Short mmCIF file of C-alpha atoms and ligand atoms in Angstrom, two decimals:
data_model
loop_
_atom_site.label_atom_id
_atom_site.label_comp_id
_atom_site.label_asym_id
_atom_site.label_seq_id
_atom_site.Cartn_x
_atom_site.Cartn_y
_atom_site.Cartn_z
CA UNK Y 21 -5.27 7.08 -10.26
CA UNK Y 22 -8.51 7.63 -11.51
CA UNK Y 23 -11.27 5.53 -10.28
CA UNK Y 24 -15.29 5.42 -9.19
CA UNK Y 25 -16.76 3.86 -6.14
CA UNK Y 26 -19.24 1.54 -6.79
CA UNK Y 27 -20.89 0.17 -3.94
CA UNK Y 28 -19.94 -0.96 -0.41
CA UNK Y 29 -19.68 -4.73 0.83
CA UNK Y 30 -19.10 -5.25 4.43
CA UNK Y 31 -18.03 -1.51 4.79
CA UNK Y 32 -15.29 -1.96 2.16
CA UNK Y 33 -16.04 0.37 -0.69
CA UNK Y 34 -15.45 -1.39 -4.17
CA UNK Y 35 -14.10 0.95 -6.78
CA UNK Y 36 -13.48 0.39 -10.43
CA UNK Y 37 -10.41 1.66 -12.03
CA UNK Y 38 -11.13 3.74 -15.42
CA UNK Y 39 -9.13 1.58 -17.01
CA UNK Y 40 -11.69 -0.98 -15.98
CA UNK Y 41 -14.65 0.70 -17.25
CA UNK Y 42 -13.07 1.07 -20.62
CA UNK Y 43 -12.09 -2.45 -20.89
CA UNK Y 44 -15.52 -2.95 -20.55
CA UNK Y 45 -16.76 -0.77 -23.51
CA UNK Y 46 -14.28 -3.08 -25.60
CA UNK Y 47 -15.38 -6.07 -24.63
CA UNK Y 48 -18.91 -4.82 -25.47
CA UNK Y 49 -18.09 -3.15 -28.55
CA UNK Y 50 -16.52 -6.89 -29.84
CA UNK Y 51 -18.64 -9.65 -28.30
CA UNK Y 52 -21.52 -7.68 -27.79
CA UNK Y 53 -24.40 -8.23 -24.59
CA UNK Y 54 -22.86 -12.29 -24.42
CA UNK Y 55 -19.47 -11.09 -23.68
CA UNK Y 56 -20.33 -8.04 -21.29
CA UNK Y 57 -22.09 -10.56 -18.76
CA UNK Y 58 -19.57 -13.01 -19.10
CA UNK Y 59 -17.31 -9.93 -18.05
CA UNK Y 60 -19.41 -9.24 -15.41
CA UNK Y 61 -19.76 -12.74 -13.76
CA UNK Y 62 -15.97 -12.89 -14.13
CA UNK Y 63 -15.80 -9.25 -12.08
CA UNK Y 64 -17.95 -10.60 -9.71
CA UNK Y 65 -16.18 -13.61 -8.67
CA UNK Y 66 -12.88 -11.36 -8.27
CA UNK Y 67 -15.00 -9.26 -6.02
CA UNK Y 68 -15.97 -12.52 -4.45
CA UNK Y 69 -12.46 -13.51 -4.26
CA UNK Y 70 -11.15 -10.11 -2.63
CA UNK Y 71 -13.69 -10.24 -0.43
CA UNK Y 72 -12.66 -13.85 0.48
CA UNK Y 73 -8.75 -12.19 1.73
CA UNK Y 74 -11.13 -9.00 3.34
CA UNK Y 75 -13.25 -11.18 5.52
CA UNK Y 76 -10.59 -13.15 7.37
CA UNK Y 77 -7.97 -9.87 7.46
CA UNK Y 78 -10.91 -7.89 9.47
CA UNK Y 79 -10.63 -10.68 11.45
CA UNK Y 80 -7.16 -10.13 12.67
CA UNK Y 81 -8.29 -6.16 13.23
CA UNK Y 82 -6.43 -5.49 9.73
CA UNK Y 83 -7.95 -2.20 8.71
CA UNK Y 84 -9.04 -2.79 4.78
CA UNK Y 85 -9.37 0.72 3.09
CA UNK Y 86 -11.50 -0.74 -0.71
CA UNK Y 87 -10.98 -3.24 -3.37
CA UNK Y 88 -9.80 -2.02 -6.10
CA UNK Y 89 -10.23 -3.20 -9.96
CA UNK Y 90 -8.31 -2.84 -12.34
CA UNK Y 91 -8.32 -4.86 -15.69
CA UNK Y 92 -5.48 -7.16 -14.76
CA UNK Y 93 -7.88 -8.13 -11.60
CA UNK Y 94 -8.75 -7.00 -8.15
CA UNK Y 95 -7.10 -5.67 -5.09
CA UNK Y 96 -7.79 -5.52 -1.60
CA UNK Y 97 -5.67 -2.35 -0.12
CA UNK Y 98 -5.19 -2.81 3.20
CA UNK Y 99 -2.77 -2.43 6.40
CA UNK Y 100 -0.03 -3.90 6.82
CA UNK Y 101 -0.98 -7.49 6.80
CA UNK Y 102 0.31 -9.29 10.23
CA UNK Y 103 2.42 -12.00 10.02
CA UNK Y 104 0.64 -14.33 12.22
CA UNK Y 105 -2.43 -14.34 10.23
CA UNK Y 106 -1.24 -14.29 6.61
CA UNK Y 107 -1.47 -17.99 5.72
CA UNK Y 108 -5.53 -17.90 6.28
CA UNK Y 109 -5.45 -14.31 4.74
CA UNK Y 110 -4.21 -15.44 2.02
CA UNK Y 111 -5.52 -19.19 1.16
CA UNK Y 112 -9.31 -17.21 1.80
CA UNK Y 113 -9.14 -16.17 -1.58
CA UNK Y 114 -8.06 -18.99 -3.57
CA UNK Y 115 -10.61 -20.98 -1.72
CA UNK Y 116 -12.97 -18.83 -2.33
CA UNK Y 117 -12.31 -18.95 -6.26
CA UNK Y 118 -12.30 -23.18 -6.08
CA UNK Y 119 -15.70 -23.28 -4.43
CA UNK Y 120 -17.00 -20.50 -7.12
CA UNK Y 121 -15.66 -22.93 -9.62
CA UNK Y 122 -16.98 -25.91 -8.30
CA UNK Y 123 -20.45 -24.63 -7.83
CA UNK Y 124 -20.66 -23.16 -11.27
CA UNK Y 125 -19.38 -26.16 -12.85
CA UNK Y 126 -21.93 -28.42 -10.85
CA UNK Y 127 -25.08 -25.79 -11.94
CA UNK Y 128 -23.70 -26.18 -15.51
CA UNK Y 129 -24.04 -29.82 -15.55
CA UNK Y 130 -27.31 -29.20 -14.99
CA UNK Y 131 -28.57 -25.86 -16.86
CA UNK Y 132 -26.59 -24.00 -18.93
CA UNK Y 133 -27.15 -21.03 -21.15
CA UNK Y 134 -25.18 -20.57 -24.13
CA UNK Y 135 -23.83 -16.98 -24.55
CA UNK Y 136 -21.23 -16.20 -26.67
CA UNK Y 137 -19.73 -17.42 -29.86
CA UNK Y 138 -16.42 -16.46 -30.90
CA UNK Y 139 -14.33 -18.51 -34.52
CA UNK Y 140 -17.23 -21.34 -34.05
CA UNK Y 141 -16.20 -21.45 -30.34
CA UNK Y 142 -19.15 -21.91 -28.16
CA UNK Y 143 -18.73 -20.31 -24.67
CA UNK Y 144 -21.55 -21.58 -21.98
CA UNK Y 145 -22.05 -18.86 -19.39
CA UNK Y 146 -21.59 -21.08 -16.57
CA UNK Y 147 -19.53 -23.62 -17.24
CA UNK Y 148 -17.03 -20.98 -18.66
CA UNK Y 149 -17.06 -18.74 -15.56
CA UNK Y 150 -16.81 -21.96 -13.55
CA UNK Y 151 -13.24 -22.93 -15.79
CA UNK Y 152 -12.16 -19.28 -14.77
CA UNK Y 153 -12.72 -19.82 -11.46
CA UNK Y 154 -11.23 -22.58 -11.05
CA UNK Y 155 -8.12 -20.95 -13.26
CA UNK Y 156 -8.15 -17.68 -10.70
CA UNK Y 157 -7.74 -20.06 -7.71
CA UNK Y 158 -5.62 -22.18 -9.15
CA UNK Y 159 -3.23 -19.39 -10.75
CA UNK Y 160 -2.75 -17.53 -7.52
CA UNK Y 161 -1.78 -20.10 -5.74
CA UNK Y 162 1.77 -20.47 -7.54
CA UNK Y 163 3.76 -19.87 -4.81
CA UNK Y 164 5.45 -16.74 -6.07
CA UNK Y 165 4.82 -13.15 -5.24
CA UNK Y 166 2.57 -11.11 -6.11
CA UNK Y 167 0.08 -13.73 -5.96
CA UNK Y 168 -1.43 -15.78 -2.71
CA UNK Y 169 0.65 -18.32 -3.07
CA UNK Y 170 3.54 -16.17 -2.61
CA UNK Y 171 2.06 -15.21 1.02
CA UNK Y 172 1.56 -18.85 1.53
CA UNK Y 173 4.97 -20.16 0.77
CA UNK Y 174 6.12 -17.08 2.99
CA UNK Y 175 3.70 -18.25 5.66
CA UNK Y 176 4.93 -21.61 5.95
CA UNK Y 177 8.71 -20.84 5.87
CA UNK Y 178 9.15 -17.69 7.72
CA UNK Y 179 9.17 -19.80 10.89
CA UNK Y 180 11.67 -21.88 9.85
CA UNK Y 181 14.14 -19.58 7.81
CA UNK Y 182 12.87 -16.04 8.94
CA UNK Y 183 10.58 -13.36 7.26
CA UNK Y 184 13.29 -11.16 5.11
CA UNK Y 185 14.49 -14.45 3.48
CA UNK Y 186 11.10 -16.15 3.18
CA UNK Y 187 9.93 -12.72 1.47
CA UNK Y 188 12.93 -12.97 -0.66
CA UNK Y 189 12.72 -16.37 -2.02
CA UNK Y 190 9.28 -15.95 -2.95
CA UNK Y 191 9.45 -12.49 -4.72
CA UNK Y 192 12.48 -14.18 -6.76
CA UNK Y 193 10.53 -17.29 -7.70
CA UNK Y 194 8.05 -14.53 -9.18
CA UNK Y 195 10.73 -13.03 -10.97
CA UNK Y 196 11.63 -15.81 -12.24
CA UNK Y 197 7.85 -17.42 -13.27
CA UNK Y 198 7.38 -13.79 -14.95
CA UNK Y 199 10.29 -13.87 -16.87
CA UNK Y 200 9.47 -17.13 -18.34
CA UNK Y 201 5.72 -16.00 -18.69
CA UNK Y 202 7.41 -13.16 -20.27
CA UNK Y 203 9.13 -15.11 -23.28
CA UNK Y 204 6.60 -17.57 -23.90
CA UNK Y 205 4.14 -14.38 -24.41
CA UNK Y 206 7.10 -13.32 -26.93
CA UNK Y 207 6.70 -16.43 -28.74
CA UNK Y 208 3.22 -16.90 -28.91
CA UNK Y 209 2.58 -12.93 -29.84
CA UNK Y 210 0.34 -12.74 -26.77
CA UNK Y 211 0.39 -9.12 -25.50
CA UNK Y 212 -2.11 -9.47 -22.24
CA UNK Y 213 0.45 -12.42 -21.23
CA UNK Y 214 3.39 -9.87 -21.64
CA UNK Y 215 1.34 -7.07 -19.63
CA UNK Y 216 0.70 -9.64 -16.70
CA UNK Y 217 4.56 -11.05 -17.01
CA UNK Y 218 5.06 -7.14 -16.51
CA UNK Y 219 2.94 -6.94 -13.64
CA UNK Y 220 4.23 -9.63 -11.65
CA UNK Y 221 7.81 -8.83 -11.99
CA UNK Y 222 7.48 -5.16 -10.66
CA UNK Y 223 4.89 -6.99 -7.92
CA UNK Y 224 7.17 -9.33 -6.84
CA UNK Y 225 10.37 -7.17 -6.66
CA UNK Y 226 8.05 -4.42 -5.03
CA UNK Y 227 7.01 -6.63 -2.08
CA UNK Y 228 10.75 -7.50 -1.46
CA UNK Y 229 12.01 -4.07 -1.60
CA UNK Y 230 9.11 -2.52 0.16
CA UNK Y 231 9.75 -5.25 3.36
CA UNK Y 232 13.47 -4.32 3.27
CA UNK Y 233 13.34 -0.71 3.68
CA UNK Y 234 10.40 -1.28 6.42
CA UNK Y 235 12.74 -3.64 8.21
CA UNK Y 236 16.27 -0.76 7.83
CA UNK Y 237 13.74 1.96 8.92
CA UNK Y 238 13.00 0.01 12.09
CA UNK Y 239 16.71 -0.07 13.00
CA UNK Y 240 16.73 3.98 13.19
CA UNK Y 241 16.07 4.84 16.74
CA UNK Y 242 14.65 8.78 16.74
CA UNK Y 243 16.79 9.81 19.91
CA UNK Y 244 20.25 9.03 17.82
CA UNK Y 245 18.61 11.23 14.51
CA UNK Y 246 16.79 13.86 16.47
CA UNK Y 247 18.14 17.08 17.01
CA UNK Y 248 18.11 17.70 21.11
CA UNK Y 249 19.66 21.68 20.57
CA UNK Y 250 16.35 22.98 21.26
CA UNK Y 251 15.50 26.78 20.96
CA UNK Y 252 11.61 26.89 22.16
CA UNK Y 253 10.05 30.47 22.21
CA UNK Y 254 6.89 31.91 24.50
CA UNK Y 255 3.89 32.41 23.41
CA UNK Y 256 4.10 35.88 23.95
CA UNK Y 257 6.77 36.30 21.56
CA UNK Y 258 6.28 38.83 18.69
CA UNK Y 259 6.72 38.04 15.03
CA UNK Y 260 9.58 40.65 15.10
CA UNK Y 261 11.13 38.73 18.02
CA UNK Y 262 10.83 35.72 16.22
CA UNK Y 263 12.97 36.80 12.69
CA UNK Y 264 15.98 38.16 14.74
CA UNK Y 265 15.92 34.47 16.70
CA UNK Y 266 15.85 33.56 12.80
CA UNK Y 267 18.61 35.52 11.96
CA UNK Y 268 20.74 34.21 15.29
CA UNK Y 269 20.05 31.03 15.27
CA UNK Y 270 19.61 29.88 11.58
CA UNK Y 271 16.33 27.53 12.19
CA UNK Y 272 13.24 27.69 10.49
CA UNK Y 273 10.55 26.76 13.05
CA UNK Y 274 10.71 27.10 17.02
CA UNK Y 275 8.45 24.91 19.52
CA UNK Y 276 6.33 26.69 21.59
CA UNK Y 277 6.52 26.63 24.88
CA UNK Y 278 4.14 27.67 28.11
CA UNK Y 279 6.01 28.33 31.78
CA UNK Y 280 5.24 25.48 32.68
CA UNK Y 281 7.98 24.07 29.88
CA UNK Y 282 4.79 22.44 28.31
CA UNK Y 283 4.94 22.14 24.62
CA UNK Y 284 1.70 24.08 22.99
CA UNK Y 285 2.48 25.02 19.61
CA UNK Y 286 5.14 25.09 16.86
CA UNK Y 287 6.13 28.20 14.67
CA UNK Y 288 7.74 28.37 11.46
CA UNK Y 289 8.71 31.40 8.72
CA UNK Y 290 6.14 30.18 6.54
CA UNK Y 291 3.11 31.14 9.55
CA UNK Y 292 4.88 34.37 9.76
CA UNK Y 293 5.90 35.63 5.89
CA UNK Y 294 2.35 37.09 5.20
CA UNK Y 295 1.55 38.46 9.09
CA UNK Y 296 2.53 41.81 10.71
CA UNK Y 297 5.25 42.74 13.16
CA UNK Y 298 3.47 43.08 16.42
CA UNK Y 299 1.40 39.35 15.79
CA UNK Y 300 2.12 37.26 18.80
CA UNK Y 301 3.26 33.74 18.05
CA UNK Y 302 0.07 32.28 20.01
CA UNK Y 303 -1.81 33.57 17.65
CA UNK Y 304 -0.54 32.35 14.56
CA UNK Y 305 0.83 28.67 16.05
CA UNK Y 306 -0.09 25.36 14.75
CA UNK Y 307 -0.52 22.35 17.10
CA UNK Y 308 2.59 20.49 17.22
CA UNK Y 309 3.03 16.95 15.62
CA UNK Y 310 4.60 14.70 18.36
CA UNK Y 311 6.44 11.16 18.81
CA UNK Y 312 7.84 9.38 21.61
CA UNK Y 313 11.67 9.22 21.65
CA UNK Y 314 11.26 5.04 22.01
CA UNK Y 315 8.54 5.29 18.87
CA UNK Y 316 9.68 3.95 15.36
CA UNK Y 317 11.20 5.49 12.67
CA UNK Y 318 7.89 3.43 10.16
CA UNK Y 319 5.65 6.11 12.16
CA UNK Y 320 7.89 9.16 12.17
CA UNK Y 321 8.08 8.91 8.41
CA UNK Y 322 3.95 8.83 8.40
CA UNK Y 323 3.58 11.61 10.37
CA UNK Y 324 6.05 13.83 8.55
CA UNK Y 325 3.74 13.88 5.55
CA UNK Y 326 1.84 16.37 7.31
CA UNK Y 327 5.00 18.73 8.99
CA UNK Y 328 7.72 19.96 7.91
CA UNK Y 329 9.02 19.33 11.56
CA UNK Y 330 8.12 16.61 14.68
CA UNK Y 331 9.35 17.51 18.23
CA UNK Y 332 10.06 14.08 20.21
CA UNK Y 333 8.89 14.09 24.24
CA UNK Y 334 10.75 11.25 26.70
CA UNK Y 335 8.37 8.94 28.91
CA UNK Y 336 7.14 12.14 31.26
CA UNK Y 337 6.25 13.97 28.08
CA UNK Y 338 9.25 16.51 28.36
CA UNK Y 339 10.56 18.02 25.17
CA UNK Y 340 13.59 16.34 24.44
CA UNK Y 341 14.27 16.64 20.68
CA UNK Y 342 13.40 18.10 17.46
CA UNK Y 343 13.50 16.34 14.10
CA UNK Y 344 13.23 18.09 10.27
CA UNK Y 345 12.30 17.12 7.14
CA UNK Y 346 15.94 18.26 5.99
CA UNK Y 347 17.39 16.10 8.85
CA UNK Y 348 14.63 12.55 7.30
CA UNK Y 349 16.46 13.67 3.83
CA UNK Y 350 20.21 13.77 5.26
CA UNK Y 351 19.43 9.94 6.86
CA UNK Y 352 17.67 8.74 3.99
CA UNK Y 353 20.24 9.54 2.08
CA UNK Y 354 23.16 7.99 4.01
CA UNK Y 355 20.95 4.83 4.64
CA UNK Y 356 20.86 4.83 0.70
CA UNK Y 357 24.74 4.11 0.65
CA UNK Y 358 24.09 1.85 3.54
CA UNK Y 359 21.39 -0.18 2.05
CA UNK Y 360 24.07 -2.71 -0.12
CA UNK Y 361 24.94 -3.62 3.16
CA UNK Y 362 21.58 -5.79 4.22
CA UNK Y 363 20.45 -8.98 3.03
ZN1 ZN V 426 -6.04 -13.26 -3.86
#
């Protein structure tokens, strides 16, 4: 994804998506300098608007990485948003929109300035970015995923009927709203109306899905995956050493361990492949990438991006365990045939 930063609000770095930019030239190229600041009040107020969900999320400590725009509009990447602040996460930016609206609307009463003329349509610069405003706030908060609304609705029912199912009935009523967005775009020839039905049906189904395997993955307990037939090696240990344990014992990376049975380092044929015989492991170890045995599977997965193996301590940081990326792929898989299972 290819996209430029363009300036930072409240430490959140804005970035426009290429796509953006050359949505930008086209709207230039047909409506000339009337429509390009008409496109850029409109950017704005998204901005505005993502900013709107930003501010209250940093109040609940939700880390927010940049906003993001893309032609379809903005988004606000961000943690994991928690569930007991979502409702004012996610009403922040709808509000936000209304009072844009409202304000714009009032100024154009007063003062207006008319930009842009399109088939003997006259579009007034504030009054029309006040209408759009008022649209934005008013269009995200249908109560269906991927839009506010949908984190609303899922707000104010979760207590009641749980998350999973709150999550669930609001990604299908987006489903549904896209499909019929999707055939009246069919009958009125509209593409951008089919490219946003598209949108929200892969955004609604997405937040569903991604919720369910988040909630299956917190089931897996690490002691019951990892693998506690541990083979740890000295430090002293030569490279040599190390290929006939290879040879014996059919693993591809040893822990480390001092004589004190501390963990210091972890060893695999891909530090030794390009080294000579007499290296000693100690020199060529990398730090080893640890979790608690009681820590969840959600973080496990994160920190095997980085290793191609995680070594598990108990409570008195003993090494107790030793999980692959062969042995994530092996679970993953049999959760697969398990995952018809849920609801
Ligand atoms: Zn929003």
């Amino acid at each position: 994804m290819q996209s430029f930063k363009l300036l930072k609000i409240m430490g959140i770095p804005i970035e426009l998506h290429i796509t953006f930019l050359l949505l930008l030239l086209a709207v230039y190229y047909f409506w000339g300098i009337g429509g390009f600041i008409l496109y850029l009040f409109l950017f704005s107020s998204v901005v505005l608007h993502e900013l709107g969900h930003s501010f209250v999320a940093k109040k609940y400590g939700v880390h927010i990485e940049k906003i993001l725009l893309l032609p379809i509009g903005g988004m606000a990447i961000m943690d994991k948003i928690p569930e007991k602040g979502e409702f004012k996460i996610a009403i922040a930016g709808p509000i936000v929109s209304m009072i844009l609206g409202v304000l714009f609307l009032t100024l154009s009463s007063f003062y207006d300035i008319n930009l842009l003329k399109i088939d003997s349509m006259e579009y007034l610069l504030f009054s029309t970015v006040g209408i759009l405003n008022i649209f934005l706030g008013l269009f995200n908060l249908l109560p269906a995923f991927p839009m506010d609304g949908g984190r609303i609705l899922r707000a104010l029912i979760s207590g009641k009927i749980g998350y999973l199912k709150a999550t669930k009935i609001a990604s299908s009523i987006g489903q549904l709203f896209s499909m019929l967005m999707f055939g009246y775009g069919i009958i009125s020839f509209n593409i951008i109306l089919l490219l946003i039905a598209v949108f929200i049906y892969f955004g609604a189904h997405q937040e569903y899905a991604t919720l369910l395997t988040y909630r299956i993955f917190d089931r897996i307990k690490i002691d019951e995956i990892m693998s506690d037939q541990i083979i740890a090696v000295p430090p002293e240990t030569t490279t040599k050493e190390l290929v006939d344990l290879m040879f014996k014992y059919k693993y591809m990376g040893y822990p480390v361990v001092d004589t004190n049975g501390e963990l210091i380092g972890s060893v695999s044929f891909d530090d030794i492949v390009a080294v000579s015989d007499d290296i000693l492991v100690s020199d060529i170890m990398k730090p080893p990438i640890v979790v608690s045995k009681y820590g969840d599977f959600n973080e496990l997965l994160h920190k095997m991006n980085n290793s191609e193996r995680i070594y598990v301590k108990d409570d008195t940081g003993k090494l107790v365990g030793i999980i692959s990326k062969t042995d994530i792929i092996r679970i993953l898989k049999i959760m697969g045939l398990k995952l018809n299972d849920i609801d």
